[in-house]
C-alpha positions as protocol buffer text, in pm:
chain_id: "A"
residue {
  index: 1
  type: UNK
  ca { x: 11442 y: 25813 z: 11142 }
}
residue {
  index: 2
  type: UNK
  ca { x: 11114 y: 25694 z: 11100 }
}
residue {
  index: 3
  type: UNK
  ca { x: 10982 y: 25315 z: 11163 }
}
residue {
  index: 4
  type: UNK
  ca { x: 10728 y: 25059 z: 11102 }
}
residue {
  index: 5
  type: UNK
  ca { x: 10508 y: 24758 z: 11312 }
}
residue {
  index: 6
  type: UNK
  ca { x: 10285 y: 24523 z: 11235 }
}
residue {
  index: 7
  type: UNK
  ca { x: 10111 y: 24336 z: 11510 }
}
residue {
  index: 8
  type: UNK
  ca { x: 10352 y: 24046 z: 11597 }
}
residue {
  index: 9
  type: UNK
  ca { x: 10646 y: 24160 z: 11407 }
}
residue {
  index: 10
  type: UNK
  ca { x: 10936 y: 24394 z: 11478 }
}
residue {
  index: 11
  type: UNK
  ca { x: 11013 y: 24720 z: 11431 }
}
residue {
  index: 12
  type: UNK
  ca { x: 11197 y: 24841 z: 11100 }
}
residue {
  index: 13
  type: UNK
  ca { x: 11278 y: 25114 z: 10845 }
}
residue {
  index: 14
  type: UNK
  ca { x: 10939 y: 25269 z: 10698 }
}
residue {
  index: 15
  type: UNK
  ca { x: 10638 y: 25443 z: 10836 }
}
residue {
  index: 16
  type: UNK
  ca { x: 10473 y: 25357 z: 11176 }
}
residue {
  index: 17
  type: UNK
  ca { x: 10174 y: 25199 z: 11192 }
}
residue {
  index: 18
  type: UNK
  ca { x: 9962 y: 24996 z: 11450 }
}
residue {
  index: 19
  type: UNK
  ca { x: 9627 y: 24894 z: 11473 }
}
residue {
  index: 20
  type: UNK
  ca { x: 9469 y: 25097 z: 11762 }
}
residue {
  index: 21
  type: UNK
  ca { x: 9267 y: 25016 z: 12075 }
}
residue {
  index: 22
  type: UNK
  ca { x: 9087 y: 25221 z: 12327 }
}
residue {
  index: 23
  type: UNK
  ca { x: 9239 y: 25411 z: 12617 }
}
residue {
  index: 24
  type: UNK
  ca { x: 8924 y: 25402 z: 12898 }
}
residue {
  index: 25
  type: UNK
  ca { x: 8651 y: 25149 z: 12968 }
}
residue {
  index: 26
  type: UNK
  ca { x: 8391 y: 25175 z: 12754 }
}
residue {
  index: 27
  type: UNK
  ca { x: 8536 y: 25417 z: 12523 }
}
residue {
  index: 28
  type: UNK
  ca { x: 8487 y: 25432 z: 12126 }
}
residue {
  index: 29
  type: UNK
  ca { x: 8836 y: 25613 z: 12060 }
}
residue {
  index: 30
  type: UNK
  ca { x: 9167 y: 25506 z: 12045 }
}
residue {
  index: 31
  type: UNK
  ca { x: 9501 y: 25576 z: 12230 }
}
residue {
  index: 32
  type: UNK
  ca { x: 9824 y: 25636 z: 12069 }
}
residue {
  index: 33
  type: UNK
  ca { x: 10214 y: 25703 z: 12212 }
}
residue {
  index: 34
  type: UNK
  ca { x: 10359 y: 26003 z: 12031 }
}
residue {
  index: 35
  type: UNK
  ca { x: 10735 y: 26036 z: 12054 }
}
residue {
  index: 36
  type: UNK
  ca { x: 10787 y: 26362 z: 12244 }
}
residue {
  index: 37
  type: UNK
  ca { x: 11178 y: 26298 z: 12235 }
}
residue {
  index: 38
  type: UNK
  ca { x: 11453 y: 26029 z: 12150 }
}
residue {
  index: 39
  type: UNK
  ca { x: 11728 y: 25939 z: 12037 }
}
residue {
  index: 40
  type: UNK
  ca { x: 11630 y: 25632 z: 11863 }
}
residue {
  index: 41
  type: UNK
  ca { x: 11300 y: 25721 z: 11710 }
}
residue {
  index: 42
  type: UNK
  ca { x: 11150 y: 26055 z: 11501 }
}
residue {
  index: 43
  type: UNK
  ca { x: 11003 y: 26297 z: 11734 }
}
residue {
  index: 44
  type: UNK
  ca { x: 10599 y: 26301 z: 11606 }
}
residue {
  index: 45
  type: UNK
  ca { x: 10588 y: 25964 z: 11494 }
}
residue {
  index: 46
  type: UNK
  ca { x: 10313 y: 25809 z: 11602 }
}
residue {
  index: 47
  type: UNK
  ca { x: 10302 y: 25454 z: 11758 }
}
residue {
  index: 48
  type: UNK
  ca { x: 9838 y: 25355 z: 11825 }
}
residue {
  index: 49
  type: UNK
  ca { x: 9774 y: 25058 z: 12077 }
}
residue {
  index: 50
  type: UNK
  ca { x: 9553 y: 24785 z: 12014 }
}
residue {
  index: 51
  type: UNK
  ca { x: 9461 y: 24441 z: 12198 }
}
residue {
  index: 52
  type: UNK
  ca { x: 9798 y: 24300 z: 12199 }
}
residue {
  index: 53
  type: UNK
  ca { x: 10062 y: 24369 z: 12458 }
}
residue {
  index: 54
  type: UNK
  ca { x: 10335 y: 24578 z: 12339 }
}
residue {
  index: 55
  type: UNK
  ca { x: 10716 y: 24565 z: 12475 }
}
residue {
  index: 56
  type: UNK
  ca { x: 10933 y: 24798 z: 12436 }
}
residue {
  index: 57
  type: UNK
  ca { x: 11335 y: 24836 z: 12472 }
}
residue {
  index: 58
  type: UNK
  ca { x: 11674 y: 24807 z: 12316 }
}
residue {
  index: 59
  type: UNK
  ca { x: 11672 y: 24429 z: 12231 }
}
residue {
  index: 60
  type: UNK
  ca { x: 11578 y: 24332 z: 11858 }
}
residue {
  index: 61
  type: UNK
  ca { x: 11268 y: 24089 z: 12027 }
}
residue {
  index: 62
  type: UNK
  ca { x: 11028 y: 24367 z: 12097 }
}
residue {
  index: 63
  type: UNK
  ca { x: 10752 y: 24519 z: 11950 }
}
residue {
  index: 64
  type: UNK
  ca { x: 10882 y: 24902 z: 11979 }
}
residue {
  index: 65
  type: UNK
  ca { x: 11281 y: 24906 z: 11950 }
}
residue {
  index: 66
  type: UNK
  ca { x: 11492 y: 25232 z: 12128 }
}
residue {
  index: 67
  type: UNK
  ca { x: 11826 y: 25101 z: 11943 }
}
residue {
  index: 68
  type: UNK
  ca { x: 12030 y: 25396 z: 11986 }
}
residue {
  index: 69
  type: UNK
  ca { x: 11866 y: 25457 z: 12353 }
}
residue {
  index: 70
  type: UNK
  ca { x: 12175 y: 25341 z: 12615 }
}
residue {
  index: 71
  type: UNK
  ca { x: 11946 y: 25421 z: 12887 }
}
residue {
  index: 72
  type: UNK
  ca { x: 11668 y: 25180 z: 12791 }
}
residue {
  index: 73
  type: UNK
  ca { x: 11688 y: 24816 z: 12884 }
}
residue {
  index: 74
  type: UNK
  ca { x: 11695 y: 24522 z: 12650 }
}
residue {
  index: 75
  type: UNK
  ca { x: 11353 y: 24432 z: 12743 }
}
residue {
  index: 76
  type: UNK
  ca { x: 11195 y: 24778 z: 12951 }
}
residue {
  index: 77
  type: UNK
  ca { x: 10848 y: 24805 z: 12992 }
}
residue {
  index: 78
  type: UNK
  ca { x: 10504 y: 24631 z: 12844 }
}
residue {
  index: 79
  type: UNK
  ca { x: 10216 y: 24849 z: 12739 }
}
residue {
  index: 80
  type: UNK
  ca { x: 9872 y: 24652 z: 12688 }
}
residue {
  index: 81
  type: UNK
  ca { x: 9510 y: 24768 z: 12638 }
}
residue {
  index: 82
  type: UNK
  ca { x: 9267 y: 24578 z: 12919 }
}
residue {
  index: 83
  type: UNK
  ca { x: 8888 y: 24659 z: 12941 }
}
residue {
  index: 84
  type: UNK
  ca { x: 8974 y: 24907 z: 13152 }
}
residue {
  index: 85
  type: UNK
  ca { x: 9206 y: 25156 z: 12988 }
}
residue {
  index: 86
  type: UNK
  ca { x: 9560 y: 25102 z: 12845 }
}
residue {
  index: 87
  type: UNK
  ca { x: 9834 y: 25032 z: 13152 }
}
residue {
  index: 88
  type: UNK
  ca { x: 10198 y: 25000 z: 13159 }
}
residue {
  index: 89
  type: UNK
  ca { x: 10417 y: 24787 z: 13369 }
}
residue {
  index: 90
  type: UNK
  ca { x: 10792 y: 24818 z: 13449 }
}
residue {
  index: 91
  type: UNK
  ca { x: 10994 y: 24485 z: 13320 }
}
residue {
  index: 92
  type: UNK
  ca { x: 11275 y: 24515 z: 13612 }
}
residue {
  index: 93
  type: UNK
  ca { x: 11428 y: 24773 z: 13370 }
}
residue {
  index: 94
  type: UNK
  ca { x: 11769 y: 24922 z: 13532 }
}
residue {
  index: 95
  type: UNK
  ca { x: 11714 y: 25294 z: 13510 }
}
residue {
  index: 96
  type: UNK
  ca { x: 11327 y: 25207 z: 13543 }
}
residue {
  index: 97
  type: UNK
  ca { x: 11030 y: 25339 z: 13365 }
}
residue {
  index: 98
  type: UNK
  ca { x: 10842 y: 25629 z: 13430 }
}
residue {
  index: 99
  type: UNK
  ca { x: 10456 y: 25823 z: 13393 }
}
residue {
  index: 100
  type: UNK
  ca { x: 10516 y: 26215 z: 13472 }
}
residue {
  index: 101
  type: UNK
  ca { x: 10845 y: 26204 z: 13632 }
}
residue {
  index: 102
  type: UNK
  ca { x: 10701 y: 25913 z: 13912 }
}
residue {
  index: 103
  type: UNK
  ca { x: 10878 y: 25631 z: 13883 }
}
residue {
  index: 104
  type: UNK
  ca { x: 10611 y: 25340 z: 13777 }
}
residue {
  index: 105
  type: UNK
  ca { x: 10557 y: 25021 z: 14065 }
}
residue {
  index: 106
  type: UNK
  ca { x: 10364 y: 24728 z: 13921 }
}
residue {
  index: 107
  type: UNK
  ca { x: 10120 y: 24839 z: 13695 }
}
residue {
  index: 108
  type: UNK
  ca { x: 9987 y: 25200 z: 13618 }
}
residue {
  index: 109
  type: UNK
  ca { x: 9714 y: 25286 z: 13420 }
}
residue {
  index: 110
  type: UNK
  ca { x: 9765 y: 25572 z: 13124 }
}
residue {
  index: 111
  type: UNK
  ca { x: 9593 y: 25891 z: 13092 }
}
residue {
  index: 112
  type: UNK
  ca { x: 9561 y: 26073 z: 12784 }
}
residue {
  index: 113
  type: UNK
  ca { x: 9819 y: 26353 z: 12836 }
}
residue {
  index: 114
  type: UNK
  ca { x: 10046 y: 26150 z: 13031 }
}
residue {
  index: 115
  type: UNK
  ca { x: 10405 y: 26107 z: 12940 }
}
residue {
  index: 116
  type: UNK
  ca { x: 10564 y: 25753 z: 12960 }
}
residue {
  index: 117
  type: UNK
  ca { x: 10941 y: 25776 z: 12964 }
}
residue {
  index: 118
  type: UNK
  ca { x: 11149 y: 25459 z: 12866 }
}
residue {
  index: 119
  type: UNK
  ca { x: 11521 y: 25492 z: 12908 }
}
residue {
  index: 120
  type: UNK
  ca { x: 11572 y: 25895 z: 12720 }
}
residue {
  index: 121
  type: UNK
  ca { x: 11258 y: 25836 z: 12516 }
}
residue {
  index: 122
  type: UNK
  ca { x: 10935 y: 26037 z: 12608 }
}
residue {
  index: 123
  type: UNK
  ca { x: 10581 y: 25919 z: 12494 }
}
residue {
  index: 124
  type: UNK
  ca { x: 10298 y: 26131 z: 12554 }
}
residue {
  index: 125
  type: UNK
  ca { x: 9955 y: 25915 z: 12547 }
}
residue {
  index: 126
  type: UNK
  ca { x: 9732 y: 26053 z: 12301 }
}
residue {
  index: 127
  type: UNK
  ca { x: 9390 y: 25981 z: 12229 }
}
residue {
  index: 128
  type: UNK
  ca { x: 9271 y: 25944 z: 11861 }
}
């Protein structure tokens, strides 16, 4: 299964593609979350950050959907890029959301190499 996003829409049958941001402060690359493993998205496909916030869970209104993922809340987590690196924050998800096994409080800043689970989905943070 493979899928597609356009800033501001919703995710559907095609190829992935967002426009990308930068992971650290002051940094010229870009960050991307790589599907590591699920059960509602193609492990490898490829899912760049940019500027706008990002939600992701198993309700139709966000940005990144986990349909088939009965683990992941409607509405899970938000991933956003600030001036100072790319951060996610929990949504009051019921199984919670986590960044290498620790469970995430508030708001946690990524790392490249990190891996964000979301319900049974993995998401390693990748720089470009």
């Amino acid at each position: 299964m493979s899928a597609c996003f356009t800033g501001g829409g919703t995710l559907a049958a095609g190829v992935v593609s967002w426009n990308i941001g930068t992971l650290a402060a002051g940094g010229s690359g870009s960050v991307q979350l790589v599907v590591r493993r699920s059960s509602s998205l193609e492990a490898g496909a490829a899912f760049p950050l940019n500027s706008a916030p990002v939600t992701v869970g198993r309700g139709g209104q966000n940005d990144l959907v986990l349909t088939g993922d009965e683990f992941a809340s409607a509405r899970h987590a938000r991933i956003e890029v600030r001036g100072d690196g790319a951060w996610v924050q929990d949504l009051e998800s019921t199984n919670g959301t986590f960044v290498n096994g620790a469970r995430v409080a508030g708001a946690r800043r990524l790392e490249a190499g990190d891996v964000l689970r979301v319900g049974e989905t993995d998401l390693v943070v990748e720089d470009d």
